[in-house]
Coordinates of C-alpha atoms in Angstrom, one line a residue:
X778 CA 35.7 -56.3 -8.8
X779 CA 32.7 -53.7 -8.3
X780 CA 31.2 -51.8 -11.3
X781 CA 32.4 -48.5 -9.2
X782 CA 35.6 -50.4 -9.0
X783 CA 36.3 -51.3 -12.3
X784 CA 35.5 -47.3 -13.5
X785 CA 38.0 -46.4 -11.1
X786 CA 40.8 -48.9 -12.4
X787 CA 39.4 -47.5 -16.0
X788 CA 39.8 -44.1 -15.2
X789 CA 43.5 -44.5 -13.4
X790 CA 44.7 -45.9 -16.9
X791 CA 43.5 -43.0 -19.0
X792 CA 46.3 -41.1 -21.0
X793 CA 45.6 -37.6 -22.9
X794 CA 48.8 -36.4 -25.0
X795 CA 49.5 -33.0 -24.5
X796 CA 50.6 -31.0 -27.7
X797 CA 54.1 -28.8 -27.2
X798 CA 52.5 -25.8 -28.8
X799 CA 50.3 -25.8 -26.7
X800 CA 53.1 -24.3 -24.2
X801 CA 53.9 -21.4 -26.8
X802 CA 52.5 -18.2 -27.9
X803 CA 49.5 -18.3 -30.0
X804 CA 46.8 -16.1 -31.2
X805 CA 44.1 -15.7 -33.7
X806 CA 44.1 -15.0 -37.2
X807 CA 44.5 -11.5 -36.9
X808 CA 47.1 -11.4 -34.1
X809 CA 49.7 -13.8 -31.9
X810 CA 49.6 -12.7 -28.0
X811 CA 52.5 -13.1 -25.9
X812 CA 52.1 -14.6 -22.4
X813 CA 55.6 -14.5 -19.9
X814 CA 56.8 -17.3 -18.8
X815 CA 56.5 -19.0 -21.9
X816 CA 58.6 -21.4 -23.1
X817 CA 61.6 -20.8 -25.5
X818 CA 62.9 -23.7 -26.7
X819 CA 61.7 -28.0 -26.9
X820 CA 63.0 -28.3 -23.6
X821 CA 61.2 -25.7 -21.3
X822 CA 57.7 -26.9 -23.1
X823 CA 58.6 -30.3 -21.5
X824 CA 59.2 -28.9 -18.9
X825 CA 55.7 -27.3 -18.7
X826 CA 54.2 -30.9 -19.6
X827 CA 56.0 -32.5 -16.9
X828 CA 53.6 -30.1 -14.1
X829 CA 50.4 -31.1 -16.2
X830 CA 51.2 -35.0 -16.0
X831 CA 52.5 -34.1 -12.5
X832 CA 49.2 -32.5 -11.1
X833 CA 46.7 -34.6 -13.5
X834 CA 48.7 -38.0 -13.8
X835 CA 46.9 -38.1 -17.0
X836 CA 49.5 -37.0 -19.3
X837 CA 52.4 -38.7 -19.6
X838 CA 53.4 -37.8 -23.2
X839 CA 54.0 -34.6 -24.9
X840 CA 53.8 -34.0 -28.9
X841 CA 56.3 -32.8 -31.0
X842 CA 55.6 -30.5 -34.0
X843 CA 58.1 -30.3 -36.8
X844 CA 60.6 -28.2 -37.3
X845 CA 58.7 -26.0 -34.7
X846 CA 60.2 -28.3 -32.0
X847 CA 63.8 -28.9 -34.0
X848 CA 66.8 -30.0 -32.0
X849 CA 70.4 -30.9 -32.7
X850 CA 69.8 -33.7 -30.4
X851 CA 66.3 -36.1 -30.5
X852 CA 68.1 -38.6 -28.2
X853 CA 68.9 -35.7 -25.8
X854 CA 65.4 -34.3 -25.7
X855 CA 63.7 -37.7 -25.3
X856 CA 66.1 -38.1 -22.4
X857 CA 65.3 -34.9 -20.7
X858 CA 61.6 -35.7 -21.3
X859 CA 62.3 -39.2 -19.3
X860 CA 64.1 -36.9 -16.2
X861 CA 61.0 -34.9 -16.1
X862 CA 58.7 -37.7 -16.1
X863 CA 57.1 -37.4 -19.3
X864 CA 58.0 -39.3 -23.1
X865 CA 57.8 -38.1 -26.3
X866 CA 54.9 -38.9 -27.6
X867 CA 53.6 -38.1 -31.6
X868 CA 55.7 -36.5 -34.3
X869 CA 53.5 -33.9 -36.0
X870 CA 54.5 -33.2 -39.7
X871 CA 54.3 -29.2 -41.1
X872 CA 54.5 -29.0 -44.6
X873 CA 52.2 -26.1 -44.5
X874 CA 54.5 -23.2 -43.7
X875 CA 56.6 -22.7 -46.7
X876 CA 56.7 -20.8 -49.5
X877 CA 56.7 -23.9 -51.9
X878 CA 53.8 -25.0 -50.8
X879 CA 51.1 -22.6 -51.6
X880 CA 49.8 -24.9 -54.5
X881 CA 50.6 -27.2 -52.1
X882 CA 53.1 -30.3 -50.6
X883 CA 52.3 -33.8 -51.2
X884 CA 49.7 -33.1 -54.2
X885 CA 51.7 -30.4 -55.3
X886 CA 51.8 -30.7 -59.4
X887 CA 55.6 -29.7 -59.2
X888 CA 57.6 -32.9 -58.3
X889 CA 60.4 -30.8 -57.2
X890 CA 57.7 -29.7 -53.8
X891 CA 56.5 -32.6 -53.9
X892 CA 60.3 -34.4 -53.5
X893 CA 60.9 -31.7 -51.0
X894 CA 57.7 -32.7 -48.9
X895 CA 57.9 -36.7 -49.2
X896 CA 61.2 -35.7 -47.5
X897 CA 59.7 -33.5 -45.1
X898 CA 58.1 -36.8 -43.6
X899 CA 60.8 -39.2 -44.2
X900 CA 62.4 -36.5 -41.8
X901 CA 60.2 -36.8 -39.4
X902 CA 60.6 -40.8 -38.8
X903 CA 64.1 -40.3 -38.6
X904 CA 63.3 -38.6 -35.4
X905 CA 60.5 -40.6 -34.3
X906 CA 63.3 -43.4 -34.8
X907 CA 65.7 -41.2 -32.4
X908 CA 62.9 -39.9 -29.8
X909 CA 61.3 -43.5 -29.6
X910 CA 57.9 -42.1 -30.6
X911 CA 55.2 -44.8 -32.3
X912 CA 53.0 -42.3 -34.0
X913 CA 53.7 -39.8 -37.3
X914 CA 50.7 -37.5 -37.5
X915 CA 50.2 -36.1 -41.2
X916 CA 47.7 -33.1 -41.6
X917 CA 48.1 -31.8 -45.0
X918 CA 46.7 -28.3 -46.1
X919 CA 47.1 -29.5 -49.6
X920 CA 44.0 -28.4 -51.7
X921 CA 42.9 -25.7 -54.4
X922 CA 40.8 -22.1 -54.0
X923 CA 39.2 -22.7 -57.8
X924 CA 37.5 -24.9 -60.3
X925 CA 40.0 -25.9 -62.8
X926 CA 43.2 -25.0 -60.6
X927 CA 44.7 -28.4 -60.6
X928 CA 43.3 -32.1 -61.7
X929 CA 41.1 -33.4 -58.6
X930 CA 42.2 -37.2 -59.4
X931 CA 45.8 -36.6 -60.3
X932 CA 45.7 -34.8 -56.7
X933 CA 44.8 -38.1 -54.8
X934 CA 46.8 -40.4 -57.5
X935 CA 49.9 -37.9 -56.4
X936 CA 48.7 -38.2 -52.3
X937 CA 48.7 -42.2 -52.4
X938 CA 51.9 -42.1 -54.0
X939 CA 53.8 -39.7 -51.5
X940 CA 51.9 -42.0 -48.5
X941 CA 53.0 -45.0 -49.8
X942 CA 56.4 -44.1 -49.5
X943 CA 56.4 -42.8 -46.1
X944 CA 54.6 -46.1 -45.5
X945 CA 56.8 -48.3 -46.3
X946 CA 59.7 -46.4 -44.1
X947 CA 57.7 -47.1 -41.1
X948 CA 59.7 -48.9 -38.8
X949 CA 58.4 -52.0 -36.2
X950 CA 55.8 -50.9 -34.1
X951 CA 55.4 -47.7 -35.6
X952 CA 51.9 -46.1 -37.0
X953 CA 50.9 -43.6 -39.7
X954 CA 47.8 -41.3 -38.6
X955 CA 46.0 -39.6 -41.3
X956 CA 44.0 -36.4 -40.1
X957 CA 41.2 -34.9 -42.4
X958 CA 39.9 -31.2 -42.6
X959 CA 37.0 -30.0 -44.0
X960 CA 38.1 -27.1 -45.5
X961 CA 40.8 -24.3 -44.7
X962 CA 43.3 -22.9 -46.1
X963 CA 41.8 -24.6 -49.6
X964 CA 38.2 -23.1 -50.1
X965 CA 37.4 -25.0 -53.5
X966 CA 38.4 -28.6 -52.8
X967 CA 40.4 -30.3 -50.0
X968 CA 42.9 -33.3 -50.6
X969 CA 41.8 -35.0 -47.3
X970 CA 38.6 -33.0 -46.6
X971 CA 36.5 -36.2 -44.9
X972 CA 37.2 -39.2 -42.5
X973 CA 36.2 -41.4 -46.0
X974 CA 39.1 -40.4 -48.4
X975 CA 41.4 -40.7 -44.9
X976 CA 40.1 -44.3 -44.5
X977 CA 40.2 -44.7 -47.9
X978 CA 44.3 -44.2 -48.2
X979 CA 44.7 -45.7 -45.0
X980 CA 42.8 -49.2 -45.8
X981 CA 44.8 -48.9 -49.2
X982 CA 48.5 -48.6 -47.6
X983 CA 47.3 -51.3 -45.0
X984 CA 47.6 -52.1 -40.8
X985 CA 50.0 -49.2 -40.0
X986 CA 48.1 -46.3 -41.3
X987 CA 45.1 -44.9 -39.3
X988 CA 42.8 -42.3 -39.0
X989 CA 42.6 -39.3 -36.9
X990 CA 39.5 -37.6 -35.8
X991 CA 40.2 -34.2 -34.9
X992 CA 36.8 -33.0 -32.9
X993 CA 37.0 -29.8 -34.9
X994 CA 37.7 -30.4 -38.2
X995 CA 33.9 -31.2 -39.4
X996 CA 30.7 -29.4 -40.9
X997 CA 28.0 -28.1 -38.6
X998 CA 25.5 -31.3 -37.4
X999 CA 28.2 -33.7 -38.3
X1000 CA 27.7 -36.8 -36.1
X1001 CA 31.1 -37.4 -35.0
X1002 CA 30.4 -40.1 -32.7
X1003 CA 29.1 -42.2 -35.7
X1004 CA 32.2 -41.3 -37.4
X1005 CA 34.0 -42.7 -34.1
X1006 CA 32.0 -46.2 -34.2
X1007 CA 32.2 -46.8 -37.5
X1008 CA 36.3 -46.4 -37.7
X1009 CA 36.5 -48.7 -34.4
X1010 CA 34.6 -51.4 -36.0
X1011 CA 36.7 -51.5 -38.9
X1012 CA 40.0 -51.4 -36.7
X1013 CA 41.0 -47.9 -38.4
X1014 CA 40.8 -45.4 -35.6
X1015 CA 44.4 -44.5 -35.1
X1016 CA 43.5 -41.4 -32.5
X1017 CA 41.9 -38.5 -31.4
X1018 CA 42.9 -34.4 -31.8
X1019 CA 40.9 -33.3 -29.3
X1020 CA 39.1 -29.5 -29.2
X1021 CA 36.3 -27.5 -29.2
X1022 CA 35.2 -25.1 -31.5
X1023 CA 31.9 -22.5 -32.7
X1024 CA 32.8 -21.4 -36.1
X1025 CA 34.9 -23.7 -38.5
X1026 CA 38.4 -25.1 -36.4
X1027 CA 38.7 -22.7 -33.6
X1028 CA 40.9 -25.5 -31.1
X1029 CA 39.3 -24.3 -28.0
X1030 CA 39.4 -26.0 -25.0
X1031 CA 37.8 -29.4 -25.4
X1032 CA 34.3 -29.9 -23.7
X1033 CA 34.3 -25.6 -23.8
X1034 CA 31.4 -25.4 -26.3
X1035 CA 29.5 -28.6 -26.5
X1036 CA 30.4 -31.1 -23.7
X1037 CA 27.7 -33.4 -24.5
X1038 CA 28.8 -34.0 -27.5
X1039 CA 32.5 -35.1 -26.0
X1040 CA 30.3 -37.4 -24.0
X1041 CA 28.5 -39.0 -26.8
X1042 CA 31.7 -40.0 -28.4
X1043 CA 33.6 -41.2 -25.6
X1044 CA 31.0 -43.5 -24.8
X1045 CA 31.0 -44.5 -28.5
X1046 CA 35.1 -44.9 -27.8
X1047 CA 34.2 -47.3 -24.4
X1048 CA 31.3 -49.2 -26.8
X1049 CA 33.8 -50.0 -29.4
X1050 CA 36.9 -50.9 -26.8
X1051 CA 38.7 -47.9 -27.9
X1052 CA 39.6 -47.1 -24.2
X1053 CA 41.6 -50.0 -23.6
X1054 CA 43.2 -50.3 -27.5
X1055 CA 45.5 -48.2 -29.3
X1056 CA 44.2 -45.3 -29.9
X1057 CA 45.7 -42.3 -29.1
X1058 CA 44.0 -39.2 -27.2
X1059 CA 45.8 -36.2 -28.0
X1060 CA 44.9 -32.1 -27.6
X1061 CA 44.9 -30.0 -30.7
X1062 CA 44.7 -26.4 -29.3
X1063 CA 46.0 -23.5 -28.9
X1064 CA 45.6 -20.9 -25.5
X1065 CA 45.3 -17.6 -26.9
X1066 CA 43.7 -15.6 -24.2
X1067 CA 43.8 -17.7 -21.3
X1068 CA 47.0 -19.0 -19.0
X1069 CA 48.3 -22.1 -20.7
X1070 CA 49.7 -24.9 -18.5
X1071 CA 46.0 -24.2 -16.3
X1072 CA 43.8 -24.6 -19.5
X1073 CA 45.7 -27.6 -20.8
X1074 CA 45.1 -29.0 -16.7
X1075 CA 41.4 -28.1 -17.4
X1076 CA 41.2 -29.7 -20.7
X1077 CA 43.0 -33.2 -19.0
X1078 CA 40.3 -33.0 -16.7
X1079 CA 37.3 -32.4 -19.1
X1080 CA 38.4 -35.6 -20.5
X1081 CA 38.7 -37.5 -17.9
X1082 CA 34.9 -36.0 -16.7
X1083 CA 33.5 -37.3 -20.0
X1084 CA 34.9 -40.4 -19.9
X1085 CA 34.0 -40.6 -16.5
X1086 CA 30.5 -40.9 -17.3
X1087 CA 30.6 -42.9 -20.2
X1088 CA 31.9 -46.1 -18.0
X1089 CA 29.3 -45.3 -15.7
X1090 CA 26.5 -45.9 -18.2
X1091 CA 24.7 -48.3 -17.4
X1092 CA 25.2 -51.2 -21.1
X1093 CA 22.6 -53.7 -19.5
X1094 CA 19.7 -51.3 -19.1
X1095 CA 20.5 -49.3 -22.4
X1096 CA 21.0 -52.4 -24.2
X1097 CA 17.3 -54.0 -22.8
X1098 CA 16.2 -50.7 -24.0
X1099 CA 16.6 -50.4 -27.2
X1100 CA 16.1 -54.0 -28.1
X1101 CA 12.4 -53.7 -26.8
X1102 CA 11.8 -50.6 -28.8
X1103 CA 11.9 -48.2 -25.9
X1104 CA 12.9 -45.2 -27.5
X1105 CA 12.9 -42.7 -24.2
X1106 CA 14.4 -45.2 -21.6
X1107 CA 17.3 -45.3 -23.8
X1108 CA 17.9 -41.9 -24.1
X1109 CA 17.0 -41.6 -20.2
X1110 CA 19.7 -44.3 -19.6
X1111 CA 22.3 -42.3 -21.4
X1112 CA 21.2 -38.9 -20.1
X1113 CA 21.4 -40.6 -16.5
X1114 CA 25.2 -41.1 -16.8
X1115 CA 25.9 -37.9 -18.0
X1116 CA 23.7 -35.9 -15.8
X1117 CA 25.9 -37.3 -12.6
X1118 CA 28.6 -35.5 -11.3
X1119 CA 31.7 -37.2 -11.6
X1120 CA 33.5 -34.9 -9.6
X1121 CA 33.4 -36.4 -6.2
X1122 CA 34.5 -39.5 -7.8
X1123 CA 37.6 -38.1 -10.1
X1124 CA 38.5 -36.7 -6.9
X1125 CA 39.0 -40.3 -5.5
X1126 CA 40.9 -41.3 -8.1
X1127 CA 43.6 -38.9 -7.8
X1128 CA 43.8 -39.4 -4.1
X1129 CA 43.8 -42.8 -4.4
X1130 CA 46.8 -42.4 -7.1
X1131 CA 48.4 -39.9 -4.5
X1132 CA 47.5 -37.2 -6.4
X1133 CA 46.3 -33.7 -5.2
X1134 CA 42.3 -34.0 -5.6
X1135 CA 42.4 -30.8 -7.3
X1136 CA 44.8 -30.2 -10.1
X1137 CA 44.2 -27.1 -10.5
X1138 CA 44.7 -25.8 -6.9
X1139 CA 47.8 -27.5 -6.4
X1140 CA 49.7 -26.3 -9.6
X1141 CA 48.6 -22.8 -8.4
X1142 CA 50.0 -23.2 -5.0
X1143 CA 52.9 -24.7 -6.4
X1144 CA 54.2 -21.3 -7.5
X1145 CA 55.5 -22.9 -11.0
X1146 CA 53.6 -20.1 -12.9
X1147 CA 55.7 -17.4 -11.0
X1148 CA 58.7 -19.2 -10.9
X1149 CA 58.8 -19.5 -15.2
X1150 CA 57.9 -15.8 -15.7
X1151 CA 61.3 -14.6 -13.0
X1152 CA 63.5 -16.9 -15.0
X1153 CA 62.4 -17.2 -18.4
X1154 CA 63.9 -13.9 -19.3
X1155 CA 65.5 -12.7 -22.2
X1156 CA 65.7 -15.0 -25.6
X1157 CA 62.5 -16.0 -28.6
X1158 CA 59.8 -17.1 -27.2
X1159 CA 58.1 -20.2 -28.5
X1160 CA 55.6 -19.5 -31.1
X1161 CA 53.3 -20.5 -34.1
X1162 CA 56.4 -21.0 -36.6
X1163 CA 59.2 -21.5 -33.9

C-alpha cells in the first residue's frame, strides 16, 4: 500500500461523535435563541444526526445527555437510531441542574445529594445497559466560590468514593470517562479542575476509567497536545470533547479559532496510535447563532482536515530531524504537512466512499433544512434543560 494510500484507508475509518444538543436550541449566558426546525424530542435529534453521518460518513454515533434526552423507552430509541443509520453512542451525566446541587453533587457535604447524585449515574448505566452504549461521560461542576466553604481533601476523599461505586457497576466492555474543567461555575477551587486529579482518580479505580480532554476546558498557553501524549503513553486517554473557544469554554466550532493548534494534537493523537485505539472523538458544542445540522457538517469536516494532515507528515524526515539537532527542519517538516491543502484529497475520499465530495452542498440541496421547519410545528422545542 502507498503512503497516499494508507492516509486514505486512515481517513475512511475516522469517527467523530456528534452530541444530541447539539441539534437543540442554545444560547449564551445571557440569552437561549430559537432556531425552526429544531428538534423536539430524542428522536427528531437522531434524526438530524442521521443527515450529518449521511453527507459526512464520519459520524456514525450520536450522544445522549441525561435526563435532557429521557425516554420511556432506551431499547426503542437505540432502535430508531439503528433505522436511521446511526447508534447511540456516549451517555453524558447532568448532575449540574438541580437545586440540590448548588454546594454541589458527588462532593457535596450532605450525603443525602450526594446519595441522590451516585444515583444519578447508576441511572445512567442502566441505560447505557439498554441503548448498548460503551462510554459514561462524567463532568462534574462540583466545587466551591470561597476559602473555607467546604474541606478541599474531604472533597476528593467524597469524589473517589462516589467513582468507585459507579466503577464497580460498570458492565463488560463498558468505560468510565472522567472530564476535567478549569474553572466554572466554582471560582475558588474545582473538584476536577486539571487532567492530573482526572488521571489521578482514573489510575486509582483502574482499566475502565479514562480521561477526557475537552479542547476548551484549559488556561490560556496550555499545551494540550502534551497533555494528549502524555495520557496515550500511559494508556489513559479515554476521548476527546472537541471545541473551540477565545475566552474561558465558549464550545465553538472546533478548528474556528485556532486550527493549528487542532493540528498539533491530532498529530500527537496519530504519534501515540490514538487513531486506530479506543479513543473516542466526540463534539462538545453548542450552535448559538449559526444553522445547526451545517456547523456540526463543518465541524466533521475540520476534523477530518486536521487529521488529514497529520498522517501526511512526513515521521522519517521529522524524526532524522530532531535526532541530529536540527531545530528548523523539524518545525519545517511539521509546518509542511499542515500548510497543504487537504481538500482535493478529502474530496477523494468521500467519492471514493460514494459520498457527495461536498457535504455541505449536498445537505443543502437536499432540502432537509426546509422540510424540518414545515413539519416540525407546534410542541417544546429541544433546549438546554430539555
Amino acid at each position: 500500500m502507498t503512503e497516499l494510500a494508507a492516509v486514505k484507508a486512515a481517513l475512511r475509518t475516522q469517527a467523530v461523535e456528534t452530541p444530541s444538543w447539539a441539534y437543540g436550541n442554545s444560547g449564551t449566558r445571557f440569552k437561549v435563541f430559537a432556531q425552526a426546525g429544531v428538534p423536539r424530542d430524542p428522536f427528531e435529534k437522531l434524526d438530524d444526526a442521521a443527515k450529518v453521518h449521511e453527507f459526512t460518513g464520519a459520524a456514525p454515533t450520536v450522544a445522549l445527555h441525561i435526563p435532557w434526552d429521557r425516554v420511556e423507552d432506551y431499547a426503542a430509541l437505540a432502535a430508531h437510531a439503528e433505522k436511521r443509520g446511526v447508534r447511540i453512542g456516549a451517555i453524558n451525566s447532568n448532575t449540574f441542574q438541580d437545586d440540590d446541587y448548588k454546594l454541589g453533587s458527588i462532593c457535596h457535604p450532605d450525603a443525602a445529594v450526594r446519595r441522590k447524585a451516585v444515583g444519578h449515574l447508576l441511572e445512567c448505566v442502566d441505560i447505557m445497559d439498554a441503548t448498548g452504549s460503551r462510554d459514561l461521560k462524567l463532568w462534574f461542576a462540583d466545587g466551591t466560590n470561597y476559602p473555607g466553604q467546604d474541606d478541599i481533601r474531604s472533597r476528593q476523599d467524597r469524589l473517589a468514593e462516589g467513582l468507585a461505586e459507579v466503577y464497580e457497576r460498570l458492565g463488560e466492555g463498558q468505560r468510565m470517562l472522567l472530564e476535567y474543567k478549569l474553572f466554572e461555575p466554582a471560582f475558588y477551587s474545582t473538584d476536577v479542575p486539571d487532567w492530573g486529579t482526572a488521571y489521578a482518580h482514573c489510575l486509582k479505580l483502574g482499566e475502565k476509567a479514562q480521561v477526557v480532554v475537552d479542547t476548551g476546558h484549559h488556561a490560556p498557553g496550555t499545551n494540550i497536545e502534551f497533555i494528549v501524549a502524555t495520557l496515550l503513553r500511559e494508556g489513559k486517554l479515554g476521548g476527546f470533547d472537541f471545541n473551540s473557544r477565545f475566552y474561558a469554554d465558549d464550545d465553538l466550532m472546533v478548528g474556528a479559532a485556532d486550527p493549528f493548534q487542532l493540528f498539533r494534537i491530532m498529530y500527537e493523537v496519530v504519534r501515540g496510535g490514538g487513531f486506530t485505539s479506543d479513543v473516542a472523538f466526540m463534539l462538545d458544542q453548542c450552535h448559538n447563532i449559526e444553522a445547526k445540522i451545517p456547523a456540526i457538517i463543518r465541524s466533521v469536516m475540520n476534523v477530518q482536515e486536521a487529521t488529514a494532515k497529520a498522517l501526511l507528515v512526513d515521521g522519517s524526515a521529522l524524526a532524522a530531524a530532531q535526532g541530529s539537532g536540527d531545530v528548523l527542519e523539524a518545525n519545517a517538516v511539521l509546518m509542511d504537512a499542515y500548510n497543504t491543502d487537504v481538500r482535493p484529497l478529502l474530496r477523494e475520499v468521500r467519492e471514493e466512499s460514494g459520498l457527495d465530495p461536498e457535504p455541505l452542498k449536498a445537505y443543502r440541496a437536499s432540502g432537509w433544512g426546509e422540510k424540518v421547519v414545515a413539519e416540525r410545528v407546534g410542541g417544546q422545542q429541544a433546549g438546554w434543560g430539555a
